[in-house]
């Protein structure tokens, strides 16, 4: 039985929430006093804990709505938690949040400080809730997983093997196998959360399952470590990989049909300390915009891209880091130019999205089919438009440039920080500057930035001097209203941000820029010339969207570089 301090008795009785007779009655019954008062209807739970929290200066917490942090739980031994009816629920640096039933037990809090090596921040809950939460958390996630797996049986998801020889449904065949249901659970939750990637990582006692949503990773599930071999075997079977091979990285893919949508998953496994790690990239066809004008670009940038892809020949490049949406932009461009009288061929590694009416060639280096080799073959297929997934080497760049000069529209990507650097990168690869100036029509640099949640965004103030320093104009900083994320988020967003959109900088190659390329001008000089000609830089596009309240200034500055660099 949990000992209740006399101060709790005085607080409840003196405040009139509980009569002295009722208190004596529940104490005499031998049951935990507070729980007995609530269960017998002698007092209101919310009022009791509100009064206790107010008296102790400790906020009450509903443990049924709180997810216990595994790192916090490790800070205090389970036997201590059971003996004193406490549970650590969160850890931030050296601050440990612990739910207690008696906030006035100062000696206990001192002991917890010493035992955990942290500064204990108490929150208040009643004994039964603490005990239930503790036992659930100490179960290594097994009960949580079992409970979640029960929910899966009501869903409908078809997993299609690579050879399409078998269709599996949760309601049939492998329903009794926990690993099968756990994989389906993870996939469905990732799709509902609109995740772009799934990470499955081995820990000492648990598996950590994390989703990347809007560019940020967060933990969603911690199944017991014992499920790791069967979980990875299931994923390898789906992807036609060797389930017995655990010491060598493997790559594969599989496809599912969920809620009428066809979704591709790319699986990568990697041996790590403690087992194997698996990462899945989610390629949801329904998330691809069908046209460039649906991607939300600035009018000037959209006009540049549409003018470039309307040309009968030449090269259009999209640059940016991995995961910046380059493929989405290229696919949207292909959708805009694809017509019954146009032959469009792509070479990709791998083919991320399947498009009807488009001839898509997957690169396979193991069998000798490289970007350069595939591109040579494609040019003998009488193409009008060629999409090259990425220009990785001088050979691919040279073939692409020559194709652009001989009557083909070539779309491709490069990894550079901004649009002008893409031009100098081609020259650095050994392409003659005259050929570069003659073939490249337009270069677009792209970044993804998070949308502020419109339901909980908060006004924020930034000093005018700071605004001018990062790129605002003099006439923009007066009476300017900017917004930032709500750190607590809301039920719609959970983080202050919801979804992402693209920032695009387009460098349209004018006559002056062509002459500068041939003369060997630097990327910086070309950038300054392009700005004089009306190019809107990535930083400027980010600032414009911050002024509109679509994203925060902090987010815009995070993904863009200063125009002075």
PDB file of C-alpha atoms in Angstrom, residues 3 9 31 45-46 49 65 99 256 294 301 317 343 352 391 470 509 529:
ATOM      1  CA  UNK A   3       1.743   5.670   2.156  1.00  0.00           C
ATOM      2  CA  UNK A   9      -5.084  14.645   4.075  1.00  0.00           C
ATOM      3  CA  UNK A  31      -7.538   0.632   0.168  1.00  0.00           C
ATOM      4  CA  UNK A  45     -10.669  13.059  -9.639  1.00  0.00           C
ATOM      5  CA  UNK A  46      -9.886  16.240 -11.552  1.00  0.00           C
ATOM      6  CA  UNK A  49      -5.430  16.302  -8.387  1.00  0.00           C
ATOM      7  CA  UNK A  65      -2.011   9.976 -22.823  1.00  0.00           C
ATOM      8  CA  UNK A  99       5.249  10.910 -12.147  1.00  0.00           C
ATOM      9  CA  UNK A 256       1.821  -2.817 -51.793  1.00  0.00           C
ATOM     10  CA  UNK A 294       0.678  22.363 -59.004  1.00  0.00           C
ATOM     11  CA  UNK A 301      10.352  30.418 -61.662  1.00  0.00           C
ATOM     12  CA  UNK A 317      18.876  20.624 -64.955  1.00  0.00           C
ATOM     13  CA  UNK A 343       8.492   9.624 -77.332  1.00  0.00           C
ATOM     14  CA  UNK A 352      11.006   5.681 -58.333  1.00  0.00           C
ATOM     15  CA  UNK A 391      24.514  13.074 -64.042  1.00  0.00           C
ATOM     16  CA  UNK A 470      19.533  38.069 -43.659  1.00  0.00           C
ATOM     17  CA  UNK A 509      20.579  31.015 -69.649  1.00  0.00           C
ATOM     18  CA  UNK A 529      24.455  38.750 -63.447  1.00  0.00           C
TER      19      UNK A 529
END
